[in-house]
PDB file of C-alpha atoms in Angstrom:
ATOM      1  CA  MET A   1     -24.694-139.213  -9.110  1.00 74.00           C
ATOM      2  CA  GLY A   2     -27.806-141.380  -8.625  1.00 92.00           C
ATOM      3  CA  TYR A   3     -31.464-141.158  -9.027  1.00 95.00           C
ATOM      4  CA  ARG A   4     -34.067-141.611  -6.334  1.00 96.00           C
ATOM      5  CA  ARG A   5     -37.883-141.504  -5.873  1.00 96.00           C
ATOM      6  CA  VAL A   6     -39.259-139.277  -3.057  1.00 97.00           C
ATOM      7  CA  PHE A   7     -42.571-139.740  -1.326  1.00 97.00           C
ATOM      8  CA  ILE A   8     -43.762-137.204   1.262  1.00 97.00           C
ATOM      9  CA  ILE A   9     -46.597-138.415   3.498  1.00 97.00           C
ATOM     10  CA  ARG A  10     -48.557-136.413   6.007  1.00 97.00           C
ATOM     11  CA  LYS A  11     -47.709-137.343   9.637  1.00 97.00           C
ATOM     12  CA  ASP A  12     -50.773-135.664  11.149  1.00 97.00           C
ATOM     13  CA  LEU A  13     -53.036-138.403   9.613  1.00 96.00           C
ATOM     14  CA  HIS A  14     -51.529-141.030  11.925  1.00 95.00           C
ATOM     15  CA  LEU A  15     -51.508-143.728   9.246  1.00 96.00           C
ATOM     16  CA  SER A  16     -51.056-147.327  10.366  1.00 95.00           C
ATOM     17  CA  SER A  17     -47.890-148.871   9.085  1.00 95.00           C
ATOM     18  CA  GLY A  18     -49.974-151.095   6.747  1.00 95.00           C
ATOM     19  CA  LYS A  19     -51.820-148.092   5.177  1.00 94.00           C
ATOM     20  CA  LEU A  20     -48.522-146.214   4.796  1.00 94.00           C
ATOM     21  CA  VAL A  21     -46.795-149.056   3.026  1.00 94.00           C
ATOM     22  CA  ALA A  22     -49.840-149.635   0.833  1.00 92.00           C
ATOM     23  CA  MET A  23     -50.051-145.968  -0.174  1.00 90.00           C
ATOM     24  CA  VAL A  24     -46.432-145.796  -1.116  1.00 93.00           C
ATOM     25  CA  ALA A  25     -46.431-149.114  -2.990  1.00 92.00           C
ATOM     26  CA  HIS A  26     -49.580-148.073  -4.773  1.00 88.00           C
ATOM     27  CA  CYS A  27     -47.930-144.851  -5.972  1.00 87.00           C
ATOM     28  CA  ALA A  28     -44.689-146.629  -6.959  1.00 90.00           C
ATOM     29  CA  GLU A  29     -46.613-149.107  -9.162  1.00 89.00           C
ATOM     30  CA  ALA A  30     -49.032-146.431 -10.547  1.00 86.00           C
ATOM     31  CA  TYR A  31     -46.191-144.298 -11.848  1.00 87.00           C
ATOM     32  CA  TRP A  32     -45.015-147.092 -14.084  1.00 89.00           C
ATOM     33  CA  THR A  33     -48.344-148.636 -14.917  1.00 87.00           C
ATOM     34  CA  ARG A  34     -49.677-145.259 -16.036  1.00 84.00           C
ATOM     35  CA  MET A  35     -46.932-145.042 -18.607  1.00 84.00           C
ATOM     36  CA  ILE A  36     -47.691-148.593 -19.765  1.00 84.00           C
ATOM     37  CA  LYS A  37     -51.438-147.924 -20.046  1.00 81.00           C
ATOM     38  CA  ASN A  38     -50.935-144.741 -22.034  1.00 78.00           C
ATOM     39  CA  ASP A  39     -49.153-146.610 -24.742  1.00 76.00           C
ATOM     40  CA  VAL A  40     -50.668-150.083 -24.807  1.00 75.00           C
ATOM     41  CA  MET A  41     -52.014-151.708 -27.848  1.00 72.00           C
ATOM     42  CA  PRO A  42     -53.645-155.173 -28.285  1.00 68.00           C
ATOM     43  CA  LEU A  43     -50.975-157.368 -29.901  1.00 63.00           C
ATOM     44  CA  ARG A  44     -53.174-160.354 -30.824  1.00 55.00           C
ATOM     45  CA  LYS A  45     -55.987-162.462 -29.407  1.00 55.00           C
ATOM     46  CA  GLY A  46     -54.690-165.728 -28.169  1.00 53.00           C
ATOM     47  CA  GLY A  47     -51.686-166.681 -26.168  1.00 52.00           C
ATOM     48  CA  PHE A  48     -50.156-169.513 -24.178  1.00 50.00           C
ATOM     49  CA  LYS A  49     -51.688-171.055 -21.113  1.00 51.00           C
ATOM     50  CA  SER A  50     -48.479-170.466 -19.244  1.00 53.00           C
ATOM     51  CA  TRP A  51     -45.215-168.836 -20.065  1.00 51.00           C
ATOM     52  CA  ASP A  52     -43.415-172.201 -20.444  1.00 54.00           C
ATOM     53  CA  ALA A  53     -46.223-173.941 -22.343  1.00 54.00           C
ATOM     54  CA  PRO A  54     -45.345-175.419 -25.766  1.00 54.00           C
ATOM     55  CA  PRO A  55     -47.075-173.786 -28.774  1.00 53.00           C
ATOM     56  CA  SER A  56     -49.374-176.781 -29.116  1.00 53.00           C
ATOM     57  CA  GLU A  57     -51.147-175.536 -25.870  1.00 55.00           C
ATOM     58  CA  TYR A  58     -52.137-172.266 -27.543  1.00 53.00           C
ATOM     59  CA  ASP A  59     -55.242-170.720 -25.860  1.00 55.00           C
ATOM     60  CA  ALA A  60     -57.326-168.417 -28.126  1.00 58.00           C
ATOM     61  CA  ASP A  61     -59.142-166.902 -25.113  1.00 58.00           C
ATOM     62  CA  ILE A  62     -56.092-165.001 -23.905  1.00 59.00           C
ATOM     63  CA  ILE A  63     -55.518-161.427 -25.195  1.00 66.00           C
ATOM     64  CA  MET A  64     -51.961-160.224 -25.439  1.00 70.00           C
ATOM     65  CA  TYR A  65     -50.871-156.619 -25.242  1.00 75.00           C
ATOM     66  CA  ASN A  66     -47.875-154.725 -26.301  1.00 76.00           C
ATOM     67  CA  ALA A  67     -46.603-151.497 -24.758  1.00 80.00           C
ATOM     68  CA  GLU A  68     -43.531-149.466 -25.851  1.00 81.00           C
ATOM     69  CA  LEU A  69     -42.130-147.067 -23.296  1.00 84.00           C
ATOM     70  CA  CYS A  70     -39.924-143.983 -23.890  1.00 86.00           C
ATOM     71  CA  ILE A  71     -37.827-143.624 -20.667  1.00 89.00           C
ATOM     72  CA  ASP A  72     -35.200-140.909 -20.160  1.00 91.00           C
ATOM     73  CA  ALA A  73     -31.685-142.617 -20.576  1.00 93.00           C
ATOM     74  CA  ASP A  74     -30.464-141.304 -17.217  1.00 92.00           C
ATOM     75  CA  ILE A  75     -33.550-142.677 -15.447  1.00 92.00           C
ATOM     76  CA  PHE A  76     -33.054-146.017 -17.159  1.00 92.00           C
ATOM     77  CA  GLU A  77     -29.350-146.263 -16.489  1.00 92.00           C
ATOM     78  CA  GLN A  78     -29.186-144.684 -13.007  1.00 92.00           C
ATOM     79  CA  TYR A  79     -32.566-145.921 -11.555  1.00 92.00           C
ATOM     80  CA  ILE A  80     -33.850-148.967 -13.480  1.00 90.00           C
ATOM     81  CA  ASN A  81     -30.455-150.438 -14.086  1.00 91.00           C
ATOM     82  CA  GLY A  82     -28.999-148.927 -10.959  1.00 86.00           C
ATOM     83  CA  SER A  83     -30.789-149.322  -7.639  1.00 85.00           C
ATOM     84  CA  PHE A  84     -34.345-148.460  -6.802  1.00 88.00           C
ATOM     85  CA  VAL A  85     -33.584-145.841  -4.075  1.00 93.00           C
ATOM     86  CA  LYS A  86     -36.662-144.363  -2.415  1.00 94.00           C
ATOM     87  CA  THR A  87     -36.891-141.807   0.281  1.00 95.00           C
ATOM     88  CA  ILE A  88     -40.128-141.542   2.345  1.00 96.00           C
ATOM     89  CA  CYS A  89     -40.313-138.202   4.243  1.00 97.00           C
ATOM     90  CA  GLN A  90     -42.889-136.831   6.545  1.00 97.00           C
ATOM     91  CA  ALA A  91     -44.804-133.541   6.356  1.00 97.00           C
ATOM     92  CA  ARG A  92     -46.112-132.236   9.599  1.00 97.00           C
ATOM     93  CA  ASN A  93     -49.593-131.390   8.071  1.00 98.00           C
ATOM     94  CA  LYS A  94     -51.336-130.586   4.768  1.00 97.00           C
ATOM     95  CA  ASN A  95     -49.850-126.994   4.536  1.00 97.00           C
ATOM     96  CA  HIS A  96     -46.336-128.413   5.069  1.00 98.00           C
ATOM     97  CA  LEU A  97     -46.970-131.021   2.441  1.00 97.00           C
ATOM     98  CA  LEU A  98     -48.225-128.506  -0.098  1.00 97.00           C
ATOM     99  CA  LYS A  99     -44.950-126.605   0.140  1.00 97.00           C
ATOM    100  CA  ALA A 100     -43.252-129.570  -1.666  1.00 97.00           C
ATOM    101  CA  LYS A 101     -45.461-128.897  -4.714  1.00 96.00           C
ATOM    102  CA  THR A 102     -44.191-125.229  -4.552  1.00 97.00           C
ATOM    103  CA  ILE A 103     -40.641-126.274  -4.402  1.00 97.00           C
ATOM    104  CA  ALA A 104     -41.077-128.796  -7.156  1.00 97.00           C
ATOM    105  CA  THR A 105     -42.761-126.194  -9.474  1.00 97.00           C
ATOM    106  CA  GLU A 106     -39.958-123.758  -8.776  1.00 97.00           C
ATOM    107  CA  LEU A 107     -37.408-126.368  -9.828  1.00 97.00           C
ATOM    108  CA  GLY A 108     -39.358-126.668 -13.099  1.00 98.00           C
ATOM    109  CA  LEU A 109     -41.001-130.000 -12.436  1.00 97.00           C
ATOM    110  CA  ILE A 110     -44.462-130.642 -13.939  1.00 96.00           C
ATOM    111  CA  GLU A 111     -47.398-131.726 -11.882  1.00 95.00           C
ATOM    112  CA  GLY A 112     -48.951-134.886 -13.152  1.00 91.00           C
ATOM    113  CA  THR A 113     -45.717-135.933 -14.915  1.00 91.00           C
ATOM    114  CA  ASP A 114     -42.837-135.344 -12.578  1.00 94.00           C
ATOM    115  CA  PHE A 115     -44.810-135.398  -9.340  1.00 95.00           C
ATOM    116  CA  GLY A 116     -48.344-135.652  -8.155  1.00 93.00           C
ATOM    117  CA  GLU A 117     -50.721-135.865  -5.239  1.00 94.00           C
ATOM    118  CA  ILE A 118     -51.486-139.052  -3.345  1.00 94.00           C
ATOM    119  CA  ASN A 119     -55.219-138.967  -2.468  1.00 94.00           C
ATOM    120  CA  ASP A 120     -56.923-141.662  -0.425  1.00 94.00           C
ATOM    121  CA  LYS A 121     -60.533-142.647  -1.178  1.00 95.00           C
ATOM    122  CA  CYS A 122     -61.147-142.977   2.547  1.00 95.00           C
ATOM    123  CA  LEU A 123     -62.590-146.592   2.390  1.00 94.00           C
ATOM    124  CA  THR A 124     -60.630-147.784   5.379  1.00 93.00           C
ATOM    125  CA  GLU A 125     -58.725-145.667   7.936  1.00 94.00           C
ATOM    126  CA  LEU A 126     -59.263-142.035   6.936  1.00 95.00           C
ATOM    127  CA  THR A 127     -62.210-139.660   6.950  1.00 95.00           C
ATOM    128  CA  PRO A 128     -62.652-137.391   3.934  1.00 97.00           C
ATOM    129  CA  GLU A 129     -61.251-133.903   3.947  1.00 96.00           C
ATOM    130  CA  ASN A 130     -62.159-132.990   0.376  1.00 95.00           C
ATOM    131  CA  GLU A 131     -65.588-132.409  -1.274  1.00 96.00           C
ATOM    132  CA  ASP A 132     -64.994-135.479  -3.556  1.00 96.00           C
ATOM    133  CA  GLY A 133     -64.697-137.837  -0.546  1.00 96.00           C
ATOM    134  CA  THR A 134     -60.933-138.066  -0.531  1.00 96.00           C
ATOM    135  CA  THR A 135     -57.989-136.896   1.719  1.00 96.00           C
ATOM    136  CA  LEU A 136     -54.713-135.648   0.421  1.00 96.00           C
ATOM    137  CA  VAL A 137     -52.164-138.041   2.041  1.00 96.00           C
ATOM    138  CA  GLY A 138     -48.920-137.188   0.220  1.00 95.00           C
ATOM    139  CA  ILE A 139     -46.962-136.333  -2.860  1.00 96.00           C
ATOM    140  CA  TRP A 140     -44.956-138.737  -5.126  1.00 95.00           C
ATOM    141  CA  PHE A 141     -42.050-137.888  -7.386  1.00 97.00           C
ATOM    142  CA  LYS A 142     -40.701-139.610 -10.409  1.00 96.00           C
ATOM    143  CA  PRO A 143     -37.141-140.798 -10.193  1.00 96.00           C
ATOM    144  CA  LEU A 144     -35.031-137.585  -9.882  1.00 97.00           C
ATOM    145  CA  PRO A 145     -31.352-136.904  -9.827  1.00 96.00           C
ATOM    146  CA  ASP A 146     -30.150-136.966  -6.266  1.00 96.00           C
ATOM    147  CA  GLU A 147     -29.326-133.280  -6.096  1.00 96.00           C
ATOM    148  CA  VAL A 148     -32.829-132.397  -7.312  1.00 97.00           C
ATOM    149  CA  ALA A 149     -34.494-134.860  -4.929  1.00 97.00           C
ATOM    150  CA  HIS A 150     -32.417-133.387  -1.970  1.00 97.00           C
ATOM    151  CA  LYS A 151     -33.547-129.934  -2.794  1.00 97.00           C
ATOM    152  CA  ILE A 152     -37.147-131.150  -2.163  1.00 97.00           C
ATOM    153  CA  SER A 153     -36.543-133.515   0.700  1.00 96.00           C
ATOM    154  CA  LYS A 154     -34.189-131.383   2.690  1.00 96.00           C
ATOM    155  CA  LYS A 155     -37.242-129.510   4.125  1.00 93.00           C
ATOM    156  CA  TYR A 156     -38.668-132.815   5.454  1.00 97.00           C
ATOM    157  CA  HIS A 157     -37.527-135.473   7.925  1.00 97.00           C
ATOM    158  CA  LEU A 158     -37.612-139.177   7.146  1.00 96.00           C
ATOM    159  CA  TYR A 159     -40.909-140.698   8.023  1.00 95.00           C
ATOM    160  CA  ILE A 160     -40.750-142.468  11.339  1.00 92.00           C
ATOM    161  CA  LEU A 161     -43.633-144.613  12.550  1.00 86.00           C
TER     162      LEU A 161
END
């Protein structure tokens, strides 16, 4: 058994390869950085000018932060210490995409914690579909056991450019 992240992206938006990669990369980073931001505390004011600088080169203008994360043991062992398996699937359109949310909820996953929407601010390629000026592009999932990930992704094909 392994763990994997699933990203489901709308195919009807005809994203360029650069936009697709940027959206998925943003979501992958945002998942982890959100956890860090939620538990970060200033450690001390001051630091070193570089990681390998001797203590004599202490720079009082650098602020250091400390974050402590609580990560499920299986996710740590199977995903972080295992392999970063990711599956990017395509949804035919917005309605097809939203079915993934229904499947996830039926499996007991929690929106905002276990999965969430990927919304684009429409500053480059896309035109807004929502009143807030965004467009729903896809859905991200946290690292899930393979059997759970497959229950969601089996309704979708791999994303092909």
